[in-house]
Amino acid sequence: MYDVIIIGSGPAGLTAAIYASRAKLKTLILEANVLGGNTAIIDQIDNYPGFPFGVSGTELIDLFYRQAERFGVELRMEEVTAIQAIPEGHKVVTNAGEYMTRSVIVAMGAKRRQLQVDGEQEFLGRGVSYCATCDGAFFSAVPVAVVGGGDSAVKEALFLSDIASRVYLIHRREEFRANRTAVDKLLAKDNIELKLNRIITGIEGDALMQRLRLKDVVTGEEEILETEGLFVSIGLVSAADFLSSLLDTDDGYIVTDETMCTSVPGIFAAGDIRAKHARQISTAVGDGAMAGITVTEYLKE
Ligand SMILES: Cc1cc2nc3c(=O)[nH]c(=O)nc-3n(C[C@H](O)[C@H](O)[C@H](O)COP(=O)(O)OP(=O)(O)OC[C@H]3O[C@@H](n4cnc5c(N)ncnc54)[C@H](O)[C@@H]3O)c2cc1C
């Protein structure tokens, strides 16, 4: 019987693990893929405090994990497939077995929705990005494109317009879903060019991305757009599929209060999987700390 099982070893899960294991809770982390989650794949992180010259994702995760390990946390590389209620707490089912626990912290993150066009995987990190806050600075004074029609795409385009020389905003429809105020700001920018009724049919380049292939969905006309960056902003996909029948969710994300409590007592959620405004390492770390503190208080009661 564990005191707490943490699902996911990204910044939220590892921070929760530091707090829980330091409070002497018997803590197990279950991780389906790679230690460190989305953060482990980032080459250079420039906005996480404490690293004035930046830090790589693997280095940051190594530091987080060593700190959790020091307090005795256990890690198993297994994918969680279900959580079931039992009289003593919860049963966590994985692809390799079952574990009993008094509480659970869900820190499974979110996946960026992909365009699924040729070149997207090939140029990931070499022109293709899913986060302007994270990677925008690499595109200073060069043209970039953003694809999407919602609030986040418009926000990404506005953010990039202060960094890049020109921003092409590609949207498959005539109208944006984004709020009117944001769209008005967008239209007032000289260096943002709208490419409406267009879809991307291919991403091309050599070592780095160099151009996009676009198709007009009304006329069928094709065009080539010379740009070194593409920010895909067509939404996120919560990793919470199997939890949506158990916990309250909003658009696939788990709803919590500010202490990370979900709709089910004894189950907490932290990080990108939570319904919230900003999905960053520092906000995931904040959530993880709060979840670790709340779970400790919950188990004491
Ligand atoms: C390309 C890219 C660049 C980024 N750059 C920055 C940046 O510069 N600065 C910044 O602050 N943020 C950046 N971000 C955002 C940042 O990575 C996330 O906000 C952060 O990783 C969220 O942490 P998390 O712990 O909530 O989730 P994640 O890091 O996504 O970790 C979730 C973990 O849960 C695991 N998991 C999922 N389902 C299961 C399951 N069923 N069973 C077991 N394990 C499971 C996953 O495998 C994963 O390891 C970037 C994101 C991307 C994609």
Coordinates of C-alpha atoms and ligand atoms in Angstrom, one line a residue:
M1 CA 0.0 0.0 0.0
Y2 CA 1.5 3.3 -1.1
D3 CA 0.6 6.6 0.5
V4 CA 0.6 8.3 -2.9
I5 CA 1.0 7.2 -6.5
I6 CA 2.0 10.0 -8.9
I7 CA 1.1 9.4 -12.6
G8 CA 3.6 11.1 -14.8
S9 CA 7.3 12.1 -14.3
G10 CA 7.2 15.6 -15.9
P11 CA 8.0 18.7 -13.8
A12 CA 4.6 18.5 -12.0
G13 CA 5.0 14.9 -11.1
L14 CA 8.6 15.2 -10.0
T15 CA 7.9 18.3 -7.9
A16 CA 4.9 16.6 -6.2
A17 CA 7.2 13.6 -5.6
I18 CA 9.8 15.8 -3.9
Y19 CA 7.2 17.3 -1.5
A20 CA 5.5 14.0 -0.8
S21 CA 8.6 11.9 -0.2
R22 CA 10.2 14.6 1.8
A23 CA 7.1 14.5 4.0
K24 CA 7.9 10.8 4.5
L25 CA 4.9 9.6 2.4
K26 CA 5.6 6.2 0.6
T27 CA 5.6 7.5 -2.9
L28 CA 5.6 5.8 -6.3
I29 CA 5.9 7.5 -9.7
L30 CA 4.5 5.6 -12.7
E31 CA 5.8 6.8 -16.1
A32 CA 4.6 5.5 -19.5
N33 CA 7.3 6.9 -21.8
V34 CA 10.4 8.9 -20.9
L35 CA 11.4 10.3 -17.5
G36 CA 10.7 14.0 -17.6
G37 CA 7.8 14.2 -20.0
N38 CA 7.6 17.1 -22.5
T39 CA 10.4 18.9 -20.7
A40 CA 12.9 16.2 -21.4
I41 CA 12.7 16.9 -25.1
I42 CA 13.5 20.6 -24.9
D43 CA 17.0 21.6 -26.1
Q44 CA 17.2 25.0 -24.4
I45 CA 15.0 26.4 -21.6
D46 CA 15.5 30.1 -21.1
N47 CA 12.5 31.0 -18.9
Y48 CA 12.9 28.7 -15.9
P49 CA 14.3 30.6 -13.0
G50 CA 17.7 29.8 -11.5
F51 CA 19.5 29.2 -14.8
P52 CA 20.7 32.6 -16.1
F53 CA 22.3 31.1 -19.2
G54 CA 19.4 28.6 -19.8
V55 CA 19.4 24.8 -19.2
S56 CA 18.6 21.8 -21.3
G57 CA 15.5 19.8 -20.6
T58 CA 17.4 16.6 -19.8
E59 CA 19.7 18.5 -17.4
L60 CA 16.8 20.1 -15.5
I61 CA 14.9 16.8 -15.3
D62 CA 18.0 15.0 -14.0
L63 CA 18.3 17.6 -11.2
F64 CA 14.6 17.3 -10.4
Y65 CA 14.8 13.5 -10.3
R66 CA 17.9 13.3 -8.2
Q67 CA 16.3 15.6 -5.7
A68 CA 13.2 13.3 -5.5
E69 CA 15.4 10.2 -5.3
R70 CA 17.3 11.6 -2.4
F71 CA 14.0 11.4 -0.3
G72 CA 13.3 7.8 -1.3
V73 CA 10.8 8.1 -4.2
E74 CA 10.3 4.9 -6.3
L75 CA 9.9 5.1 -10.1
R76 CA 8.5 2.4 -12.4
M77 CA 8.2 2.7 -16.1
E78 CA 4.6 1.5 -16.6
E79 CA 1.6 3.0 -18.3
V80 CA -1.5 3.6 -16.1
T81 CA -4.7 2.4 -17.8
A82 CA -7.3 2.8 -15.0
I83 CA -7.9 4.0 -11.5
Q84 CA -10.5 2.2 -9.4
A85 CA -11.9 3.0 -6.0
I86 CA -11.3 0.5 -3.2
P87 CA -12.3 0.8 0.5
E88 CA -8.7 1.9 1.6
G89 CA -8.3 4.4 -1.3
H90 CA -7.6 3.6 -4.9
K91 CA -6.3 0.8 -7.1
V92 CA -4.0 2.0 -9.9
V93 CA -4.0 -0.4 -12.9
T94 CA -1.0 -0.4 -15.3
N95 CA 0.0 -2.4 -18.4
A96 CA 2.2 -4.5 -16.0
G97 CA 0.2 -4.8 -12.8
E98 CA -1.8 -3.2 -10.0
Y99 CA -0.9 -1.0 -7.1
M100 CA -2.9 0.0 -4.0
T101 CA -2.6 3.5 -2.7
R102 CA -4.3 5.9 -0.3
S103 CA -4.1 8.8 -2.8
V104 CA -3.3 9.6 -6.4
I105 CA -1.8 12.7 -8.1
V106 CA -2.5 12.8 -11.8
A107 CA 0.3 14.6 -13.6
M108 CA 0.0 13.2 -17.1
G109 CA 0.5 16.4 -19.0
A110 CA -1.0 17.4 -22.4
K111 CA -0.1 16.7 -25.9
R112 CA -0.1 19.4 -28.6
R113 CA -2.6 18.5 -31.3
Q114 CA -0.6 17.8 -34.5
L115 CA -1.3 18.9 -38.0
Q116 CA -0.4 15.5 -39.4
V117 CA 1.1 16.8 -42.6
D118 CA 4.3 15.7 -44.4
G119 CA 7.4 17.2 -42.8
E120 CA 5.9 17.9 -39.4
Q121 CA 7.8 15.2 -37.5
E122 CA 11.0 15.7 -39.7
F123 CA 11.3 19.4 -38.9
L124 CA 10.2 19.3 -35.2
G125 CA 12.7 21.4 -33.3
R126 CA 14.2 22.5 -36.7
G127 CA 11.5 25.0 -37.6
V128 CA 8.4 23.4 -36.4
S129 CA 7.3 24.3 -32.8
Y130 CA 4.2 24.0 -30.7
C131 CA 5.0 26.8 -28.3
A132 CA 5.9 30.4 -29.2
T133 CA 6.7 31.4 -25.6
C134 CA 9.2 28.6 -25.5
D135 CA 10.8 28.8 -29.0
G136 CA 9.8 32.3 -30.4
A137 CA 13.2 33.8 -29.4
F138 CA 15.0 31.6 -31.9
F139 CA 13.2 33.4 -34.8
S140 CA 14.4 36.9 -34.2
A141 CA 14.0 39.1 -37.4
V142 CA 13.0 36.2 -39.7
P143 CA 9.6 35.4 -41.2
V144 CA 7.5 32.8 -39.3
A145 CA 4.0 31.3 -39.7
V146 CA 1.4 30.3 -37.2
V147 CA -1.4 27.9 -38.0
G148 CA -4.7 28.0 -36.1
G149 CA -7.9 30.1 -35.7
G150 CA -8.5 30.1 -31.9
D151 CA -7.4 32.4 -29.1
S152 CA -4.1 30.6 -28.7
A153 CA -3.1 30.9 -32.3
V154 CA -3.9 34.6 -32.3
K155 CA -2.0 35.0 -29.0
E156 CA 1.0 33.2 -30.6
A157 CA 0.9 35.4 -33.7
L158 CA 0.8 38.6 -31.6
F159 CA 3.6 37.4 -29.4
L160 CA 5.7 36.5 -32.4
S161 CA 5.0 39.8 -34.2
D162 CA 7.3 41.5 -31.7
I163 CA 10.2 39.1 -32.5
A164 CA 9.9 37.9 -36.1
S165 CA 10.2 40.1 -39.2
R166 CA 6.8 38.9 -40.5
V167 CA 4.1 36.6 -39.2
Y168 CA 1.8 34.7 -41.5
L169 CA -1.3 33.5 -39.7
I170 CA -2.8 30.5 -41.6
H171 CA -6.3 29.5 -40.9
R172 CA -8.5 27.0 -42.8
R173 CA -11.6 29.2 -42.4
E174 CA -12.7 32.8 -43.3
E175 CA -13.4 33.8 -39.6
F176 CA -11.4 33.3 -36.5
R177 CA -12.8 31.6 -33.4
A178 CA -10.7 33.8 -31.2
N179 CA -12.2 36.7 -29.2
R180 CA -12.8 40.0 -31.1
T181 CA -10.5 42.1 -29.0
A182 CA -7.5 39.8 -29.8
V183 CA -8.5 39.7 -33.5
D184 CA -8.7 43.5 -33.6
K185 CA -5.2 43.8 -32.1
L186 CA -4.0 41.3 -34.8
L187 CA -5.5 43.3 -37.6
A188 CA -3.8 46.5 -36.3
K189 CA -0.3 44.9 -36.6
D190 CA 1.6 45.8 -39.8
N191 CA 3.8 42.7 -39.9
I192 CA 1.0 40.1 -39.5
E193 CA -0.4 38.8 -42.8
L194 CA -3.5 36.7 -42.8
K195 CA -3.7 33.6 -45.0
L196 CA -7.3 32.6 -44.7
N197 CA -9.1 29.7 -46.2
R198 CA -5.7 28.0 -46.5
I199 CA -4.5 24.6 -45.3
I200 CA -0.9 23.5 -45.0
T201 CA -0.2 20.5 -47.3
G202 CA 3.5 20.1 -46.7
I203 CA 6.5 21.4 -44.7
E204 CA 9.8 21.4 -46.6
G205 CA 13.5 22.3 -46.2
D206 CA 16.9 20.7 -46.0
A207 CA 18.6 20.5 -42.5
L208 CA 16.2 23.2 -41.3
M209 CA 12.6 24.0 -42.4
Q210 CA 12.5 26.6 -45.3
R211 CA 9.0 26.7 -46.8
L212 CA 5.4 25.6 -46.5
R213 CA 3.1 24.4 -49.1
L214 CA -0.4 25.9 -48.8
K215 CA -3.7 25.2 -50.5
D216 CA -6.6 27.5 -50.8
V217 CA -9.7 25.5 -49.8
V218 CA -12.1 27.6 -51.8
T219 CA -10.2 27.9 -55.2
G220 CA -7.9 24.9 -54.9
E221 CA -4.9 27.1 -55.8
E222 CA -1.6 26.1 -54.3
E223 CA 1.2 28.4 -53.2
I224 CA 4.7 28.2 -51.6
L225 CA 5.3 30.3 -48.5
E226 CA 9.0 31.0 -47.7
T227 CA 9.3 30.8 -43.9
E228 CA 11.8 29.4 -41.4
G229 CA 9.4 28.7 -38.6
L230 CA 5.9 27.2 -38.2
F231 CA 4.1 27.4 -34.9
V232 CA 1.3 24.9 -34.7
S233 CA -1.5 26.1 -32.5
I234 CA -4.5 24.0 -33.2
G235 CA -5.2 23.0 -29.7
L236 CA -4.0 20.6 -27.0
V237 CA -5.1 17.1 -26.4
S238 CA -5.4 16.1 -22.8
A239 CA -3.8 12.8 -21.8
A240 CA -6.8 12.2 -19.5
D241 CA -8.9 9.9 -21.8
F242 CA -9.5 7.1 -19.3
L243 CA -10.1 9.6 -16.4
S244 CA -12.9 11.6 -18.0
S245 CA -15.6 9.2 -16.8
L246 CA -14.1 9.4 -13.2
L247 CA -13.2 13.1 -12.8
D248 CA -14.9 16.4 -13.7
T249 CA -13.2 17.7 -16.9
D250 CA -13.4 20.8 -19.1
D251 CA -12.6 20.2 -22.7
G252 CA -10.6 17.1 -21.7
Y253 CA -8.6 18.8 -18.9
I254 CA -9.1 17.9 -15.3
V255 CA -10.9 20.5 -13.2
T256 CA -9.3 21.2 -9.8
D257 CA -9.6 23.9 -7.2
E258 CA -6.5 26.0 -6.3
T259 CA -5.2 23.3 -3.9
M260 CA -5.2 20.7 -6.8
C261 CA -8.2 18.8 -5.4
T262 CA -10.3 17.1 -8.2
S263 CA -14.0 16.2 -8.0
V264 CA -13.0 12.8 -6.3
P265 CA -11.6 12.9 -2.7
G266 CA -8.1 11.5 -2.6
I267 CA -7.3 12.2 -6.3
F268 CA -5.4 15.3 -7.1
A269 CA -4.2 16.7 -10.4
A270 CA -1.2 19.0 -11.3
G271 CA 0.5 20.4 -14.3
D272 CA -0.6 20.7 -18.0
I273 CA -3.4 18.1 -17.6
R274 CA -5.3 20.6 -15.4
A275 CA -7.8 23.0 -16.8
K276 CA -5.8 26.3 -16.5
H277 CA -4.5 29.3 -18.4
A278 CA -0.7 28.9 -18.9
R279 CA 1.1 25.6 -19.5
Q280 CA 4.7 26.1 -18.7
I281 CA 7.4 24.3 -16.6
S282 CA 7.2 26.9 -13.8
T283 CA 3.4 26.6 -13.6
A284 CA 3.7 22.8 -13.6
V285 CA 6.2 23.0 -10.8
G286 CA 3.9 25.3 -8.8
D287 CA 1.0 22.9 -9.2
G288 CA 3.2 19.9 -8.3
A289 CA 4.3 21.7 -5.0
M290 CA 0.7 22.5 -4.2
A291 CA -0.5 18.9 -4.9
G292 CA 2.4 17.5 -2.7
I293 CA 1.4 19.8 0.2
T294 CA -2.4 19.1 -0.2
V295 CA -1.9 15.3 -0.4
T296 CA 0.2 15.4 2.8
E297 CA -2.5 17.4 4.7
Y298 CA -5.2 15.1 3.3
L299 CA -3.5 11.9 4.5
K300 CA -2.8 13.4 7.9
E301 CA -6.6 14.1 8.3
Ligands
LIG1 C1 8.5 21.5 -27.8 C2 8.2 22.1 -26.4 C3 8.9 23.1 -25.9 C4 8.6 23.7 -24.7 N1 9.4 24.7 -24.2 C5 9.1 25.2 -23.0 C6 10.0 26.2 -22.4 O1 11.0 26.7 -23.0 N2 9.7 26.7 -21.2 C7 8.6 26.2 -20.5 O2 8.4 26.7 -19.3 N3 7.8 25.3 -21.0 C8 8.0 24.8 -22.2 N4 7.2 23.8 -22.7 C9 6.0 23.4 -21.9 C10 6.4 22.4 -20.8 O3 7.2 21.3 -21.4 C11 5.2 21.8 -20.1 O4 4.4 22.9 -19.6 C12 5.6 20.9 -19.0 O5 6.4 19.8 -19.4 C13 4.4 20.4 -18.3 O6 4.8 19.5 -17.2 P1 3.8 18.3 -16.7 O7 4.5 17.6 -15.6 O8 2.5 18.9 -16.4 O9 3.6 17.4 -18.0 P2 4.6 16.6 -18.9 O10 5.9 17.2 -18.9 O11 3.9 16.5 -20.2 O12 4.7 15.2 -18.3 C14 3.6 14.3 -18.2 C15 4.2 12.9 -18.1 O13 3.1 12.0 -17.9 C16 3.3 10.8 -18.6 N5 2.1 10.0 -18.8 C17 1.0 10.4 -19.6 N6 0.1 9.5 -19.6 C18 0.5 8.5 -18.7 C19 0.0 7.3 -18.3 N7 -1.2 6.9 -18.7 N8 0.7 6.5 -17.4 C20 1.9 6.9 -17.0 N9 2.5 8.1 -17.4 C21 1.8 8.9 -18.2 C22 4.0 11.3 -19.9 O14 4.7 10.2 -20.5 C23 4.9 12.4 -19.4 O15 6.1 11.9 -19.1 C24 7.5 23.2 -24.0 C25 6.7 22.2 -24.5 C26 7.0 21.6 -25.7 C27 6.2 20.5 -26.2

